[in-house]
Short mmCIF file of C-alpha atoms and ligand atoms in Angstrom, two decimals:
data_model
loop_
_atom_site.label_atom_id
_atom_site.label_comp_id
_atom_site.label_asym_id
_atom_site.label_seq_id
_atom_site.Cartn_x
_atom_site.Cartn_y
_atom_site.Cartn_z
CA UNK A 1 79.47 -52.31 67.30
CA UNK A 2 75.62 -53.18 66.81
CA UNK A 3 73.85 -55.23 69.28
CA UNK A 4 71.84 -58.15 68.17
CA UNK A 5 69.02 -59.65 69.90
CA UNK A 6 70.14 -63.35 69.77
CA UNK A 7 67.57 -66.01 68.47
CA UNK A 8 69.00 -68.55 71.06
CA UNK A 9 69.19 -68.12 74.78
CA UNK A 10 72.49 -68.38 76.48
CA UNK A 11 73.33 -71.07 79.22
CA UNK A 12 73.04 -70.00 82.78
CA UNK A 13 76.80 -70.58 83.69
CA UNK A 14 77.87 -68.42 80.60
CA UNK A 15 75.56 -65.65 81.65
CA UNK A 16 76.83 -65.65 85.18
CA UNK A 17 80.50 -65.89 83.90
CA UNK A 18 79.88 -63.06 81.65
CA UNK A 19 78.30 -60.86 84.46
CA UNK A 20 81.43 -61.48 86.44
CA UNK A 21 83.66 -60.34 83.70
CA UNK A 22 81.72 -57.28 83.25
CA UNK A 23 81.85 -56.63 86.95
CA UNK A 24 85.64 -57.16 86.94
CA UNK A 25 85.87 -54.09 84.60
CA UNK A 26 84.22 -51.79 87.00
CA UNK A 27 85.78 -49.48 89.28
CA UNK A 28 86.70 -51.41 92.43
CA UNK A 29 84.28 -49.88 95.12
CA UNK A 30 84.80 -52.87 97.60
CA UNK A 31 88.50 -51.73 97.75
CA UNK A 32 87.54 -48.21 98.39
CA UNK A 33 88.39 -46.63 95.06
CA UNK A 34 84.99 -45.02 94.56
CA UNK A 35 84.07 -42.27 96.95
CA UNK A 36 80.32 -42.16 96.22
CA UNK A 37 77.44 -44.27 94.78
CA UNK A 38 77.73 -47.25 97.19
CA UNK A 39 77.17 -47.34 101.01
CA UNK A 40 78.16 -50.01 103.17
CA UNK A 41 77.45 -51.04 106.89
CA UNK A 42 78.96 -54.21 108.32
CA UNK A 43 78.65 -57.39 105.99
CA UNK A 44 75.82 -58.91 108.02
CA UNK A 45 73.58 -55.91 107.43
CA UNK A 46 74.24 -56.23 103.68
CA UNK A 47 73.33 -60.00 104.06
CA UNK A 48 70.05 -59.50 105.85
CA UNK A 49 69.17 -56.64 103.26
CA UNK A 50 69.63 -59.23 100.42
CA UNK A 51 67.98 -61.98 102.03
CA UNK A 52 64.74 -60.06 102.86
CA UNK A 53 64.94 -58.44 99.28
CA UNK A 54 64.99 -62.00 97.68
CA UNK A 55 62.08 -63.12 100.18
CA UNK A 56 59.94 -60.46 98.46
CA UNK A 57 61.66 -60.37 95.09
CA UNK A 58 58.64 -60.90 92.92
CA UNK A 59 55.99 -58.96 95.09
CA UNK A 60 54.94 -55.41 93.81
CA UNK A 61 54.27 -52.80 96.44
CA UNK A 62 51.69 -51.25 93.96
CA UNK A 63 49.44 -54.09 95.04
CA UNK A 64 50.10 -53.44 98.70
CA UNK A 65 46.50 -52.57 99.74
CA UNK A 66 44.77 -55.25 97.60
CA UNK A 67 46.99 -58.29 97.54
CA UNK A 68 49.93 -57.76 99.89
CA UNK A 69 49.11 -56.75 103.42
CA UNK A 70 52.81 -57.90 104.30
CA UNK A 71 54.08 -54.93 102.16
CA UNK A 72 51.52 -52.48 103.40
CA UNK A 73 52.50 -53.43 106.98
CA UNK A 74 56.16 -53.29 106.41
CA UNK A 75 55.92 -49.92 104.62
CA UNK A 76 53.70 -48.42 107.43
CA UNK A 77 56.27 -49.63 110.12
CA UNK A 78 59.05 -48.35 108.13
CA UNK A 79 57.41 -44.81 107.85
CA UNK A 80 56.49 -45.15 111.66
CA UNK A 81 60.03 -45.87 112.71
CA UNK A 82 61.15 -42.88 110.70
CA UNK A 83 58.34 -40.59 112.20
CA UNK A 84 59.49 -41.82 115.73
CA UNK A 85 63.10 -41.05 114.82
CA UNK A 86 62.65 -37.63 113.29
CA UNK A 87 60.36 -36.35 116.11
CA UNK A 88 57.27 -36.04 113.97
CA UNK A 89 54.12 -34.30 115.79
CA UNK A 90 51.05 -36.52 116.19
CA UNK A 91 49.03 -36.76 112.92
CA UNK A 92 52.31 -36.99 110.67
CA UNK A 93 52.51 -39.28 107.85
CA UNK A 94 54.88 -40.63 105.14
CA UNK A 95 55.49 -42.88 102.17
CA UNK A 96 58.29 -45.03 101.00
CA UNK A 97 59.65 -43.99 97.33
CA UNK A 98 62.32 -45.21 95.06
CA UNK A 99 64.83 -42.68 96.11
CA UNK A 100 65.65 -39.22 97.00
CA UNK A 101 64.66 -37.83 93.84
CA UNK A 102 61.23 -39.16 94.02
CA UNK A 103 60.80 -38.13 97.66
CA UNK A 104 61.83 -34.61 96.76
CA UNK A 105 59.57 -34.49 93.52
CA UNK A 106 56.61 -35.69 95.72
CA UNK A 107 57.42 -32.91 98.41
CA UNK A 108 57.53 -30.23 95.74
CA UNK A 109 54.32 -31.68 94.11
CA UNK A 110 52.39 -31.76 97.57
CA UNK A 111 53.86 -27.98 98.20
CA UNK A 112 52.70 -26.73 94.81
CA UNK A 113 49.17 -28.36 94.82
CA UNK A 114 48.84 -27.23 98.62
CA UNK A 115 49.85 -23.82 97.55
CA UNK A 116 47.38 -23.80 94.75
CA UNK A 117 44.75 -24.80 96.97
CA UNK A 118 45.62 -22.02 99.46
CA UNK A 119 45.35 -19.41 96.71
CA UNK A 120 42.38 -21.04 95.18
CA UNK A 121 44.13 -20.86 91.79
CA UNK A 122 44.81 -24.13 90.00
CA UNK A 123 47.35 -22.53 87.56
CA UNK A 124 49.38 -20.67 90.05
CA UNK A 125 53.19 -20.87 89.22
CA UNK A 126 55.22 -20.58 92.51
CA UNK A 127 58.86 -20.29 92.94
CA UNK A 128 61.49 -22.26 95.27
CA UNK A 129 64.17 -20.46 97.22
CA UNK A 130 66.94 -22.83 97.86
CA UNK A 131 70.76 -22.51 99.12
CA UNK A 132 73.03 -23.09 96.09
CA UNK A 133 74.35 -26.28 97.60
CA UNK A 134 70.87 -27.93 97.55
CA UNK A 135 70.49 -31.12 95.29
CA UNK A 136 69.52 -30.88 91.70
CA UNK A 137 66.62 -33.01 92.28
CA UNK A 138 64.63 -29.80 93.27
CA UNK A 139 65.45 -28.47 89.78
CA UNK A 140 64.17 -31.75 88.35
CA UNK A 141 60.96 -31.22 90.23
CA UNK A 142 60.73 -27.55 89.10
CA UNK A 143 61.44 -28.74 85.52
CA UNK A 144 58.68 -31.17 85.64
CA UNK A 145 56.08 -28.80 87.28
CA UNK A 146 57.30 -25.62 85.56
CA UNK A 147 58.37 -23.93 88.69
CA UNK A 148 61.01 -21.27 89.20
CA UNK A 149 64.00 -22.05 91.03
CA UNK A 150 66.02 -19.28 92.93
CA UNK A 151 69.44 -20.52 94.15
CA UNK A 152 70.97 -18.32 96.87
CA UNK A 153 74.79 -18.23 97.39
CA UNK A 154 75.80 -19.87 100.78
CA UNK A 155 77.72 -18.30 103.60
CA UNK A 156 81.46 -18.56 103.78
CA UNK A 157 81.13 -21.68 105.71
CA UNK A 158 79.11 -23.23 102.99
CA UNK A 159 75.70 -23.29 105.08
CA UNK A 160 72.59 -21.74 103.80
CA UNK A 161 72.66 -18.00 104.15
CA UNK A 162 69.12 -17.39 105.90
CA UNK A 163 68.91 -13.51 105.55
CA UNK A 164 69.93 -13.69 101.84
CA UNK A 165 67.01 -16.52 101.48
CA UNK A 166 64.79 -14.39 103.38
CA UNK A 167 65.41 -11.35 101.05
CA UNK A 168 64.65 -13.48 97.89
CA UNK A 169 61.22 -14.64 99.20
CA UNK A 170 58.28 -12.84 97.36
CA UNK A 171 54.44 -13.39 97.21
CA UNK A 172 54.97 -16.23 94.84
CA UNK A 173 57.34 -18.24 96.92
CA UNK A 174 56.10 -21.55 97.95
CA UNK A 175 59.04 -23.63 99.46
CA UNK A 176 62.19 -22.96 101.21
CA UNK A 177 64.96 -25.86 101.21
CA UNK A 178 67.76 -26.80 103.77
CA UNK A 179 69.95 -29.71 103.53
CA UNK A 180 70.87 -32.04 106.37
CA UNK A 181 73.65 -32.14 105.26
CA UNK A 182 74.29 -30.71 101.69
CA UNK A 183 76.16 -33.18 99.23
CA UNK A 184 78.79 -30.84 98.11
CA UNK A 185 80.30 -29.87 101.58
CA UNK A 186 78.56 -32.38 104.09
CA UNK A 187 77.49 -29.35 106.22
CA UNK A 188 73.94 -29.16 107.85
CA UNK A 189 72.26 -25.78 107.00
CA UNK A 190 70.75 -23.83 109.92
CA UNK A 191 67.25 -25.44 109.50
CA UNK A 192 66.31 -24.02 113.03
CA UNK A 193 66.55 -20.53 111.62
CA UNK A 194 65.15 -21.57 108.35
CA UNK A 195 62.23 -22.95 110.35
CA UNK A 196 61.51 -19.52 111.99
CA UNK A 197 61.67 -18.03 108.61
CA UNK A 198 59.21 -20.28 107.07
CA UNK A 199 56.81 -19.72 109.90
CA UNK A 200 57.19 -15.99 109.88
CA UNK A 201 56.62 -15.91 106.06
CA UNK A 202 53.98 -18.64 105.85
CA UNK A 203 56.18 -20.69 103.39
CA UNK A 204 56.65 -24.37 103.26
CA UNK A 205 60.05 -25.70 104.56
CA UNK A 206 61.54 -28.85 103.22
CA UNK A 207 64.29 -30.51 105.09
CA UNK A 208 66.31 -32.45 102.64
CA UNK A 209 67.79 -35.24 104.97
CA UNK A 210 68.22 -37.61 101.86
CA UNK A 211 71.87 -38.32 102.61
CA UNK A 212 72.26 -37.62 106.24
CA UNK A 213 68.77 -38.45 107.82
CA UNK A 214 69.28 -41.92 108.85
CA UNK A 215 72.72 -41.17 110.42
CA UNK A 216 72.44 -37.87 111.84
CA UNK A 217 70.17 -38.77 114.86
CA UNK A 218 72.46 -41.50 115.98
CA UNK A 219 75.63 -39.31 115.52
CA UNK A 220 73.80 -36.92 117.90
CA UNK A 221 73.13 -39.86 120.34
CA UNK A 222 76.73 -40.73 120.51
CA UNK A 223 77.70 -37.09 121.39
CA UNK A 224 78.56 -35.66 118.05
CA UNK A 225 77.31 -32.07 117.50
CA UNK A 226 74.28 -32.23 115.15
CA UNK A 227 72.11 -29.25 114.79
CA UNK A 228 68.24 -29.57 114.59
CA UNK A 229 67.00 -30.42 111.18
CA UNK A 230 63.96 -32.68 111.43
CA UNK A 231 60.15 -32.39 112.27
CA UNK A 232 60.93 -31.46 115.73
CA UNK A 233 61.23 -28.02 114.16
CA UNK A 234 57.64 -26.47 113.65
CA UNK A 235 58.54 -25.00 110.33
CA UNK A 236 59.59 -28.11 108.64
CA UNK A 237 56.60 -29.47 106.64
CA UNK A 238 58.26 -32.22 104.76
CA UNK A 239 61.63 -34.32 105.10
CA UNK A 240 63.10 -36.52 102.90
CA UNK A 241 65.56 -39.43 104.13
CA UNK A 242 66.95 -41.96 102.03
CA UNK A 243 67.12 -45.56 103.37
CA UNK A 244 69.54 -46.36 100.54
CA UNK A 245 72.45 -44.14 101.71
CA UNK A 246 73.20 -44.02 105.25
CA UNK A 247 70.33 -46.23 106.27
CA UNK A 248 72.22 -49.01 104.74
CA UNK A 249 69.32 -50.43 103.02
CA UNK A 250 69.25 -51.98 99.51
CA UNK A 251 68.40 -49.62 96.57
CA UNK A 252 65.88 -48.34 95.79
CA UNK A 253 64.48 -47.03 98.98
CA UNK A 254 63.82 -43.62 100.51
CA UNK A 255 61.02 -42.05 102.77
CA UNK A 256 59.13 -38.76 102.15
CA UNK A 257 57.48 -37.53 105.43
CA UNK A 258 54.87 -34.62 106.16
CA UNK A 259 54.16 -33.17 109.39
CA UNK A 260 50.49 -33.84 108.76
CA UNK A 261 48.49 -36.25 106.73
CA UNK A 262 46.55 -33.35 105.15
CA UNK A 263 49.81 -32.03 103.55
CA UNK A 264 50.66 -35.50 102.46
CA UNK A 265 47.23 -35.83 100.67
CA UNK A 266 48.31 -33.20 98.20
CA UNK A 267 50.97 -35.33 96.75
CA UNK A 268 48.50 -38.13 95.79
CA UNK A 269 47.72 -38.93 92.00
CA UNK A 270 44.12 -40.11 91.61
CA UNK A 271 42.57 -40.63 88.08
CA UNK A 272 39.51 -42.10 86.79
CA UNK A 273 40.01 -41.85 83.21
CA UNK A 274 40.48 -45.24 81.40
CA UNK A 275 38.44 -48.37 80.96
CA UNK A 276 40.02 -50.07 83.88
CA UNK A 277 38.45 -47.63 86.36
CA UNK A 278 40.16 -45.47 89.18
CA UNK A 279 43.84 -45.53 89.27
CA UNK A 280 45.67 -44.01 92.20
CA UNK A 281 49.02 -44.04 93.79
CA UNK A 282 50.39 -42.24 96.77
CA UNK A 283 53.78 -41.34 94.97
CA UNK A 284 54.85 -41.08 91.38
CA UNK A 285 55.89 -44.57 90.43
CA UNK A 286 53.48 -47.41 89.69
CA UNK A 287 55.02 -50.76 90.01
CA UNK A 288 57.35 -50.77 93.13
CA UNK A 289 59.84 -53.39 94.32
CA UNK A 290 58.46 -55.20 97.13
CA UNK A 291 61.92 -56.44 97.86
CA UNK A 292 62.81 -52.74 98.67
CA UNK A 293 60.18 -52.51 101.22
CA UNK A 294 60.89 -55.79 102.98
CA UNK A 295 64.52 -55.15 102.93
CA UNK A 296 64.31 -51.62 104.52
CA UNK A 297 62.05 -53.04 107.21
CA UNK A 298 64.57 -56.00 107.78
CA UNK A 299 67.48 -53.73 108.03
CA UNK A 300 65.91 -51.26 110.34
CA UNK A 301 64.62 -53.97 112.67
CA UNK A 302 67.77 -56.06 112.64
CA UNK A 303 70.08 -52.90 113.52
CA UNK A 304 67.68 -51.03 115.82
CA UNK A 305 68.92 -47.89 117.24
CA UNK A 306 71.81 -49.62 119.07
CA UNK A 307 73.04 -51.00 115.66
CA UNK A 308 72.90 -47.69 113.96
CA UNK A 309 74.64 -45.91 116.79
CA UNK A 310 77.53 -48.58 116.50
CA UNK A 311 77.64 -47.94 112.72
CA UNK A 312 77.70 -44.05 113.12
CA UNK A 313 80.46 -44.46 115.77
CA UNK A 314 82.57 -46.66 113.39
CA UNK A 315 81.92 -44.42 110.19
CA UNK A 316 82.70 -41.19 112.32
CA UNK A 317 85.80 -42.60 113.77
CA UNK A 318 86.91 -43.48 110.30
CA UNK A 319 86.06 -40.01 109.00
CA UNK A 320 88.05 -38.35 111.89
CA UNK A 321 91.05 -40.59 110.82
CA UNK A 322 90.67 -39.62 107.10
CA UNK A 323 90.40 -35.88 108.25
CA UNK A 324 93.67 -36.27 110.39
CA UNK A 325 95.46 -37.99 107.45
CA UNK A 326 94.42 -35.36 104.89
CA UNK A 327 95.03 -32.22 107.07
CA UNK A 328 98.46 -33.41 107.99
CA UNK A 329 99.20 -33.09 104.16
CA UNK A 330 100.82 -29.45 104.03
CA UNK A 331 98.36 -26.72 102.89
CA UNK A 332 95.36 -29.18 102.88
CA UNK A 333 92.32 -27.99 104.67
CA UNK A 334 88.60 -28.98 104.71
CA UNK A 335 85.90 -26.97 102.92
CA UNK A 336 83.67 -26.20 105.97
CA UNK A 337 83.10 -28.21 109.08
CA UNK A 338 81.24 -31.33 108.15
CA UNK A 339 78.98 -33.00 110.64
CA UNK A 340 78.77 -36.48 109.00
CA UNK A 341 80.61 -38.65 106.67
CA UNK A 342 80.76 -36.24 103.65
CA UNK A 343 83.96 -34.18 103.41
CA UNK A 344 85.45 -31.65 100.74
CA UNK A 345 88.88 -30.53 100.96
CA UNK A 346 91.56 -28.83 98.95
CA UNK A 347 94.81 -26.77 98.87
CA UNK A 348 94.64 -23.21 97.83
CA UNK A 349 98.10 -23.21 96.10
CA UNK A 350 97.58 -25.85 93.59
CA UNK A 351 95.03 -26.92 91.05
CA UNK A 352 92.94 -29.64 92.64
CA UNK A 353 91.53 -30.72 89.33
CA UNK A 354 95.22 -31.56 88.41
CA UNK A 355 95.38 -33.55 91.66
CA UNK A 356 92.02 -35.31 90.54
CA UNK A 357 93.68 -36.31 87.22
CA UNK A 358 96.69 -37.82 88.89
CA UNK A 359 94.53 -39.55 91.43
CA UNK A 360 92.59 -41.12 88.57
CA UNK A 361 95.68 -42.46 86.92
CA UNK A 362 96.43 -44.25 90.07
CA UNK A 363 93.08 -46.00 90.00
CA UNK A 364 91.05 -43.91 92.20
CA UNK A 365 87.48 -42.53 90.96
CA UNK A 366 87.92 -39.05 92.19
CA UNK A 367 84.93 -37.11 93.65
CA UNK A 368 85.03 -33.57 93.06
CA UNK A 369 83.49 -30.18 93.95
CA UNK A 370 83.68 -27.43 91.34
CA UNK A 371 83.23 -24.31 93.39
CA UNK A 372 85.67 -23.98 94.94
CA UNK A 373 87.63 -26.75 93.08
CA UNK A 374 88.03 -29.56 95.67
CA UNK A 375 88.12 -33.23 96.12
CA UNK A 376 85.11 -35.15 97.73
CA UNK A 377 84.66 -38.04 99.88
CA UNK A 378 81.41 -39.71 101.16
CA UNK A 379 82.70 -42.28 103.31
CA UNK A 380 81.16 -45.53 104.31
CA UNK A 381 82.84 -48.70 105.93
CA UNK A 382 84.47 -50.18 102.96
CA UNK A 383 86.56 -47.14 102.77
CA UNK A 384 88.62 -47.94 105.82
CA UNK A 385 90.54 -50.67 103.73
CA UNK A 386 92.11 -48.16 101.55
CA UNK A 387 92.31 -45.20 103.90
CA UNK A 388 96.14 -45.13 104.22
CA UNK A 389 96.92 -45.86 100.61
CA UNK A 390 94.43 -42.96 99.47
CA UNK A 391 96.23 -40.52 101.67
CA UNK A 392 99.65 -41.67 100.90
CA UNK A 393 98.70 -41.42 97.16
CA UNK A 394 97.12 -38.02 97.70
CA UNK A 395 100.24 -36.76 99.38
CA UNK A 396 102.46 -37.95 96.49
CA UNK A 397 100.17 -36.37 93.71
CA UNK A 398 100.20 -33.02 95.55
CA UNK A 399 104.02 -33.17 95.94
CA UNK A 400 104.57 -34.12 92.42
CA UNK A 401 102.56 -31.18 91.40
CA UNK A 402 104.27 -28.84 93.80
CA UNK A 403 107.66 -30.26 92.51
CA UNK A 404 106.73 -29.37 88.87
CA UNK A 405 105.48 -25.85 90.10
CA UNK A 406 108.88 -25.21 91.89
CA UNK A 407 110.72 -26.37 88.71
CA UNK A 408 108.86 -23.93 86.68
CA UNK A 409 109.55 -21.20 89.04
CA UNK A 410 113.25 -21.94 89.28
CA UNK A 411 113.48 -22.03 85.54
CA UNK A 412 111.52 -18.53 85.33
CA UNK A 413 113.88 -16.95 87.84
CA UNK A 414 116.90 -18.03 85.80
CA UNK A 415 115.50 -16.55 82.66
C1 LIG B 1 71.34 -38.34 97.05
C2 LIG B 1 70.84 -37.12 97.41
C3 LIG B 1 69.51 -36.83 96.73
C4 LIG B 1 68.89 -37.43 95.64
O1 LIG B 1 68.71 -38.92 96.15
P1 LIG B 1 68.72 -40.19 94.82
O2 LIG B 1 68.51 -41.27 95.84
O3 LIG B 1 70.05 -40.07 94.25
O4 LIG B 1 67.55 -39.89 94.02
C5 LIG B 1 68.89 -35.63 97.37
N1 LIG B 1 69.50 -34.73 98.12
C6 LIG B 1 70.78 -35.14 98.71
C7 LIG B 1 71.18 -34.10 99.66
C8 LIG B 1 71.30 -36.30 98.35
O5 LIG B 1 72.64 -36.35 98.66
#
């Protein structure tokens, strides 16, 4: 079907009705059918985020310095709250970005240019040593900047294998990465050990707390075991933490932090090349949604540490109930011991890919890990409504597959 750009406009009511119709055809995330992509806190948190976003709907954070001191101030305060939360030393700095990918691209860019300055070699091409569980955003950054990526197999508990990473470092290594937690298994890498390694070898360590950063400190405060992962570790030179994930802020919003402003200065883009004169941005993008800055500020201030602790309690209590229900299914076990609200799990006697197919026939969008083949859930509050149905459907699908297997075996034994 070819799309035409219609000559005449369409009335507002019809547009809105069509949008609602489109939406009705999407997967039912509110009903808990989608195990990733959408994060939710309590409904009042979503509402304050939307209201703040709409108040600054038209403002452009590209102009924060020249025209919108409100946005400049809010961005500085969001970064400041993060620096406080992540135990940053004096002199640390950061910027808001459009998401984890941009935060990581900026950290890699800063690291590359800092490394080039150290070596006094503007064409130096370095490599990055990462656990295999790290996010592909590092590969995107490497693809953009022509860097080499070295992915190192994880330990049996799915955490970064620090001695194996140490062995992969050579004179051209510029960055080590650890995740807090990694997306595939939800486990936090041994960042304290990576920090020691980074210091010993003089390499930049990035802590990728994109998914867990805004929840892990509060989980620790309510008594959950959370290994150290932040700027309190002396080897961590940069840290990414996405507000639009477990910060429960509207998309697009993340923060990239640096342990000192000198490191941050290497991420800047400054050009004086066109008739309009100097053009510079701290991060990659130009035009930036003012609404995302205002909404993040509003949500952080609205919740405070107490609010985030309460949500961490609710989400992790729900996660525990998911784990209890899942592991009650015969043969089912978790892949690793997750610290936060991401879990991967499977049974070793059956094909979890087949389970995923049966689950999707029942209307679930199955989250998957491929090595080892597992199901995957990234849980926030809207998943509570469907917890019992999910576990029941999963148990049914597994029983169905085991039933088939048994039939086949019985037939075979009669043959
Ligand atoms: C989500 C995620 C990213 C990338 O963030 P986007 O906001 O999707 O660009 C990076 N690292 C980890 C561990 C993530 O979970």
